[in-house]
Amino acid sequence: MQIKHQSYFPFMIKACSQLLNQFPILNSTNDSTRNHQIGITIQSLNGFQLANIKNVEQLSIVHIENEIKRLEQLDRTNQLEKKDLSQTYFSLTNLGRVRFFALFRFLDHFY
């Protein structure tokens, strides 16, 4: 099986999950199990959605990438369900290369 990663975002999600193990206070939940429900921003035709990858601490990077693709596909076909959008305890966004560069150019302007 050939694995082709298209972005660093799954790695960042997994790294955040590992940090949540070390600093559980950042995982904002009342749930005693402390599952890592990490929300990701998905750009859709209707704006942005905060979709949820559940139990990230149990997933491999390949599984995280597949879950991102699944959520994006559901969003494109307008089939995201409430369970895909709820119970986010920690969230990340992928600004993308161009927007990330623009953010730093914006910050450089002020500092």
PDB file of N, CA and C in Angstrom, residues 5-59:
ATOM      1  N   HIS A   5       0.858  11.517   1.394  1.00  0.00           N
ATOM      2  CA  HIS A   5       0.306  12.577   2.231  1.00  0.00           C
ATOM      3  C   HIS A   5       0.245  13.868   1.425  1.00  0.00           C
ATOM      4  N   GLN A   6      -0.900  14.540   1.516  1.00  0.00           N
ATOM      5  CA  GLN A   6      -1.064  15.761   0.761  1.00  0.00           C
ATOM      6  C   GLN A   6      -0.853  17.004   1.613  1.00  0.00           C
ATOM      7  N   SER A   7      -0.805  16.848   2.934  1.00  0.00           N
ATOM      8  CA  SER A   7      -0.571  18.011   3.782  1.00  0.00           C
ATOM      9  C   SER A   7       0.038  17.572   5.100  1.00  0.00           C
ATOM     10  N   TYR A   8       0.509  18.556   5.841  1.00  0.00           N
ATOM     11  CA  TYR A   8       1.061  18.297   7.160  1.00  0.00           C
ATOM     12  C   TYR A   8      -0.017  18.335   8.235  1.00  0.00           C
ATOM     13  N   PHE A   9      -1.230  18.669   7.868  1.00  0.00           N
ATOM     14  CA  PHE A   9      -2.291  18.867   8.843  1.00  0.00           C
ATOM     15  C   PHE A   9      -2.565  17.620   9.689  1.00  0.00           C
ATOM     16  N   PRO A  10      -2.620  16.404   9.125  1.00  0.00           N
ATOM     17  CA  PRO A  10      -2.812  15.219   9.974  1.00  0.00           C
ATOM     18  C   PRO A  10      -1.699  15.058  11.014  1.00  0.00           C
ATOM     19  N   PHE A  11      -0.475  15.414  10.644  1.00  0.00           N
ATOM     20  CA  PHE A  11       0.633  15.346  11.595  1.00  0.00           C
ATOM     21  C   PHE A  11       0.433  16.350  12.729  1.00  0.00           C
ATOM     22  N   MET A  12      -0.045  17.542  12.387  1.00  0.00           N
ATOM     23  CA  MET A  12      -0.283  18.570  13.391  1.00  0.00           C
ATOM     24  C   MET A  12      -1.409  18.154  14.338  1.00  0.00           C
ATOM     25  N   ILE A  13      -2.437  17.521  13.797  1.00  0.00           N
ATOM     26  CA  ILE A  13      -3.548  17.052  14.621  1.00  0.00           C
ATOM     27  C   ILE A  13      -3.057  15.991  15.601  1.00  0.00           C
ATOM     28  N   LYS A  14      -2.261  15.061  15.110  1.00  0.00           N
ATOM     29  CA  LYS A  14      -1.726  14.001  15.980  1.00  0.00           C
ATOM     30  C   LYS A  14      -0.793  14.588  17.034  1.00  0.00           C
ATOM     31  N   ALA A  15       0.022  15.571  16.652  1.00  0.00           N
ATOM     32  CA  ALA A  15       0.920  16.222  17.611  1.00  0.00           C
ATOM     33  C   ALA A  15       0.121  16.920  18.707  1.00  0.00           C
ATOM     34  N   CYS A  16      -0.972  17.573  18.337  1.00  0.00           N
ATOM     35  CA  CYS A  16      -1.832  18.227  19.332  1.00  0.00           C
ATOM     36  C   CYS A  16      -2.435  17.197  20.271  1.00  0.00           C
ATOM     37  N   SER A  17      -2.819  16.058  19.745  1.00  0.00           N
ATOM     38  CA  SER A  17      -3.369  14.996  20.583  1.00  0.00           C
ATOM     39  C   SER A  17      -2.334  14.525  21.605  1.00  0.00           C
ATOM     40  N   GLN A  18      -1.093  14.390  21.163  1.00  0.00           N
ATOM     41  CA  GLN A  18      -0.043  13.970  22.087  1.00  0.00           C
ATOM     42  C   GLN A  18       0.238  15.041  23.140  1.00  0.00           C
ATOM     43  N   LEU A  19       0.125  16.304  22.754  1.00  0.00           N
ATOM     44  CA  LEU A  19       0.271  17.387  23.733  1.00  0.00           C
ATOM     45  C   LEU A  19      -0.875  17.386  24.740  1.00  0.00           C
ATOM     46  N   LEU A  20      -2.069  17.037  24.278  1.00  0.00           N
ATOM     47  CA  LEU A  20      -3.202  16.957  25.191  1.00  0.00           C
ATOM     48  C   LEU A  20      -3.009  15.858  26.232  1.00  0.00           C
ATOM     49  N   ASN A  21      -2.249  14.820  25.878  1.00  0.00           N
ATOM     50  CA  ASN A  21      -1.901  13.797  26.876  1.00  0.00           C
ATOM     51  C   ASN A  21      -1.030  14.393  27.974  1.00  0.00           C
ATOM     52  N   GLN A  22      -0.105  15.260  27.585  1.00  0.00           N
ATOM     53  CA  GLN A  22       0.813  15.871  28.553  1.00  0.00           C
ATOM     54  C   GLN A  22       0.161  17.010  29.330  1.00  0.00           C
ATOM     55  N   PHE A  23      -0.770  17.734  28.696  1.00  0.00           N
ATOM     56  CA  PHE A  23      -1.427  18.879  29.318  1.00  0.00           C
ATOM     57  C   PHE A  23      -2.940  18.717  29.215  1.00  0.00           C
ATOM     58  N   PRO A  24      -3.514  17.794  29.975  1.00  0.00           N
ATOM     59  CA  PRO A  24      -4.945  17.496  29.823  1.00  0.00           C
ATOM     60  C   PRO A  24      -5.864  18.668  30.168  1.00  0.00           C
ATOM     61  N   ILE A  25      -5.373  19.657  30.875  1.00  0.00           N
ATOM     62  CA  ILE A  25      -6.214  20.811  31.207  1.00  0.00           C
ATOM     63  C   ILE A  25      -6.634  21.581  29.956  1.00  0.00           C
ATOM     64  N   LEU A  26      -5.854  21.448  28.865  1.00  0.00           N
ATOM     65  CA  LEU A  26      -6.195  22.120  27.604  1.00  0.00           C
ATOM     66  C   LEU A  26      -7.350  21.446  26.877  1.00  0.00           C
ATOM     67  N   ASN A  27      -7.649  20.222  27.258  1.00  0.00           N
ATOM     68  CA  ASN A  27      -8.732  19.470  26.629  1.00  0.00           C
ATOM     69  C   ASN A  27     -10.029  19.847  27.336  1.00  0.00           C
ATOM     70  N   SER A  28     -10.742  20.806  26.798  1.00  0.00           N
ATOM     71  CA  SER A  28     -11.890  21.394  27.498  1.00  0.00           C
ATOM     72  C   SER A  28     -13.124  20.508  27.407  1.00  0.00           C
ATOM     73  N   THR A  29     -13.233  19.601  28.351  1.00  0.00           N
ATOM     74  CA  THR A  29     -14.377  18.702  28.419  1.00  0.00           C
ATOM     75  C   THR A  29     -14.691  18.377  29.870  1.00  0.00           C
ATOM     76  N   ASN A  30     -15.928  18.081  30.120  1.00  0.00           N
ATOM     77  CA  ASN A  30     -16.334  17.579  31.431  1.00  0.00           C
ATOM     78  C   ASN A  30     -16.327  16.062  31.453  1.00  0.00           C
ATOM     79  N   ASP A  31     -16.034  15.483  30.320  1.00  0.00           N
ATOM     80  CA  ASP A  31     -16.027  14.035  30.157  1.00  0.00           C
ATOM     81  C   ASP A  31     -14.820  13.455  30.884  1.00  0.00           C
ATOM     82  N   SER A  32     -15.038  12.525  31.777  1.00  0.00           N
ATOM     83  CA  SER A  32     -13.932  11.960  32.559  1.00  0.00           C
ATOM     84  C   SER A  32     -13.014  11.083  31.717  1.00  0.00           C
ATOM     85  N   THR A  33     -13.470  10.642  30.541  1.00  0.00           N
ATOM     86  CA  THR A  33     -12.623   9.787  29.710  1.00  0.00           C
ATOM     87  C   THR A  33     -11.517  10.569  29.015  1.00  0.00           C
ATOM     88  N   ARG A  34     -11.716  11.878  28.877  1.00  0.00           N
ATOM     89  CA  ARG A  34     -10.710  12.754  28.255  1.00  0.00           C
ATOM     90  C   ARG A  34     -10.347  12.329  26.844  1.00  0.00           C
ATOM     91  N   ASN A  35     -11.341  11.930  26.078  1.00  0.00           N
ATOM     92  CA  ASN A  35     -11.093  11.636  24.667  1.00  0.00           C
ATOM     93  C   ASN A  35     -10.682  12.904  23.949  1.00  0.00           C
ATOM     94  N   HIS A  36      -9.904  12.748  22.915  1.00  0.00           N
ATOM     95  CA  HIS A  36      -9.448  13.898  22.135  1.00  0.00           C
ATOM     96  C   HIS A  36     -10.360  14.071  20.933  1.00  0.00           C
ATOM     97  N   GLN A  37     -11.338  14.943  21.074  1.00  0.00           N
ATOM     98  CA  GLN A  37     -12.266  15.281  20.003  1.00  0.00           C
ATOM     99  C   GLN A  37     -11.763  16.595  19.411  1.00  0.00           C
ATOM    100  N   ILE A  38     -11.028  16.528  18.319  1.00  0.00           N
ATOM    101  CA  ILE A  38     -10.379  17.708  17.756  1.00  0.00           C
ATOM    102  C   ILE A  38     -11.185  18.216  16.559  1.00  0.00           C
ATOM    103  N   GLY A  39     -11.569  19.469  16.642  1.00  0.00           N
ATOM    104  CA  GLY A  39     -12.330  20.092  15.574  1.00  0.00           C
ATOM    105  C   GLY A  39     -11.402  20.693  14.533  1.00  0.00           C
ATOM    106  N   ILE A  40     -11.795  20.565  13.283  1.00  0.00           N
ATOM    107  CA  ILE A  40     -11.025  21.154  12.186  1.00  0.00           C
ATOM    108  C   ILE A  40     -11.962  22.012  11.345  1.00  0.00           C
ATOM    109  N   THR A  41     -11.444  23.082  10.816  1.00  0.00           N
ATOM    110  CA  THR A  41     -12.234  23.966   9.981  1.00  0.00           C
ATOM    111  C   THR A  41     -12.241  23.448   8.552  1.00  0.00           C
ATOM    112  N   ILE A  42     -13.436  23.318   8.008  1.00  0.00           N
ATOM    113  CA  ILE A  42     -13.603  22.879   6.625  1.00  0.00           C
ATOM    114  C   ILE A  42     -14.276  24.011   5.864  1.00  0.00           C
ATOM    115  N   GLN A  43     -13.666  24.403   4.749  1.00  0.00           N
ATOM    116  CA  GLN A  43     -14.255  25.449   3.925  1.00  0.00           C
ATOM    117  C   GLN A  43     -15.252  24.823   2.968  1.00  0.00           C
ATOM    118  N   SER A  44     -16.484  25.333   3.030  1.00  0.00           N
ATOM    119  CA  SER A  44     -17.527  24.803   2.161  1.00  0.00           C
ATOM    120  C   SER A  44     -18.129  25.930   1.339  1.00  0.00           C
ATOM    121  N   LEU A  45     -19.069  25.589   0.496  1.00  0.00           N
ATOM    122  CA  LEU A  45     -19.742  26.598  -0.312  1.00  0.00           C
ATOM    123  C   LEU A  45     -20.553  27.551   0.554  1.00  0.00           C
ATOM    124  N   ASN A  46     -20.970  27.096   1.724  1.00  0.00           N
ATOM    125  CA  ASN A  46     -21.787  27.899   2.633  1.00  0.00           C
ATOM    126  C   ASN A  46     -20.959  28.601   3.703  1.00  0.00           C
ATOM    127  N   GLY A  47     -19.655  28.627   3.556  1.00  0.00           N
ATOM    128  CA  GLY A  47     -18.785  29.235   4.565  1.00  0.00           C
ATOM    129  C   GLY A  47     -17.912  28.181   5.203  1.00  0.00           C
ATOM    130  N   PHE A  48     -17.623  28.368   6.470  1.00  0.00           N
ATOM    131  CA  PHE A  48     -16.760  27.431   7.184  1.00  0.00           C
ATOM    132  C   PHE A  48     -17.571  26.589   8.151  1.00  0.00           C
ATOM    133  N   GLN A  49     -17.178  25.339   8.290  1.00  0.00           N
ATOM    134  CA  GLN A  49     -17.788  24.407   9.244  1.00  0.00           C
ATOM    135  C   GLN A  49     -16.692  23.927  10.183  1.00  0.00           C
ATOM    136  N   LEU A  50     -17.040  23.691  11.433  1.00  0.00           N
ATOM    137  CA  LEU A  50     -16.104  23.110  12.381  1.00  0.00           C
ATOM    138  C   LEU A  50     -16.477  21.646  12.555  1.00  0.00           C
ATOM    139  N   ALA A  51     -15.823  20.791  11.784  1.00  0.00           N
ATOM    140  CA  ALA A  51     -16.089  19.356  11.843  1.00  0.00           C
ATOM    141  C   ALA A  51     -15.218  18.735  12.929  1.00  0.00           C
ATOM    142  N   ASN A  52     -15.572  17.542  13.350  1.00  0.00           N
ATOM    143  CA  ASN A  52     -14.959  16.937  14.520  1.00  0.00           C
ATOM    144  C   ASN A  52     -14.347  15.585  14.183  1.00  0.00           C
ATOM    145  N   ILE A  53     -13.080  15.418  14.530  1.00  0.00           N
ATOM    146  CA  ILE A  53     -12.424  14.115  14.430  1.00  0.00           C
ATOM    147  C   ILE A  53     -12.425  13.531  15.832  1.00  0.00           C
ATOM    148  N   LYS A  54     -13.104  12.426  16.003  1.00  0.00           N
ATOM    149  CA  LYS A  54     -13.287  11.851  17.328  1.00  0.00           C
ATOM    150  C   LYS A  54     -12.172  10.870  17.679  1.00  0.00           C
ATOM    151  N   ASN A  55     -11.828  10.844  18.963  1.00  0.00           N
ATOM    152  CA  ASN A  55     -10.855   9.886  19.521  1.00  0.00           C
ATOM    153  C   ASN A  55      -9.522   9.897  18.771  1.00  0.00           C
ATOM    154  N   VAL A  56      -9.002  11.080  18.558  1.00  0.00           N
ATOM    155  CA  VAL A  56      -7.750  11.234  17.811  1.00  0.00           C
ATOM    156  C   VAL A  56      -6.604  10.479  18.483  1.00  0.00           C
ATOM    157  N   GLU A  57      -6.640  10.392  19.807  1.00  0.00           N
ATOM    158  CA  GLU A  57      -5.553   9.707  20.521  1.00  0.00           C
ATOM    159  C   GLU A  57      -5.436   8.243  20.121  1.00  0.00           C
ATOM    160  N   GLN A  58      -6.489   7.668  19.556  1.00  0.00           N
ATOM    161  CA  GLN A  58      -6.485   6.262  19.155  1.00  0.00           C
ATOM    162  C   GLN A  58      -6.206   6.069  17.662  1.00  0.00           C
ATOM    163  N   LEU A  59      -6.095   7.160  16.913  1.00  0.00           N
ATOM    164  CA  LEU A  59      -5.956   7.069  15.459  1.00  0.00           C
ATOM    165  C   LEU A  59      -4.512   7.244  15.004  1.00  0.00           C
TER     166      LEU A  59
END
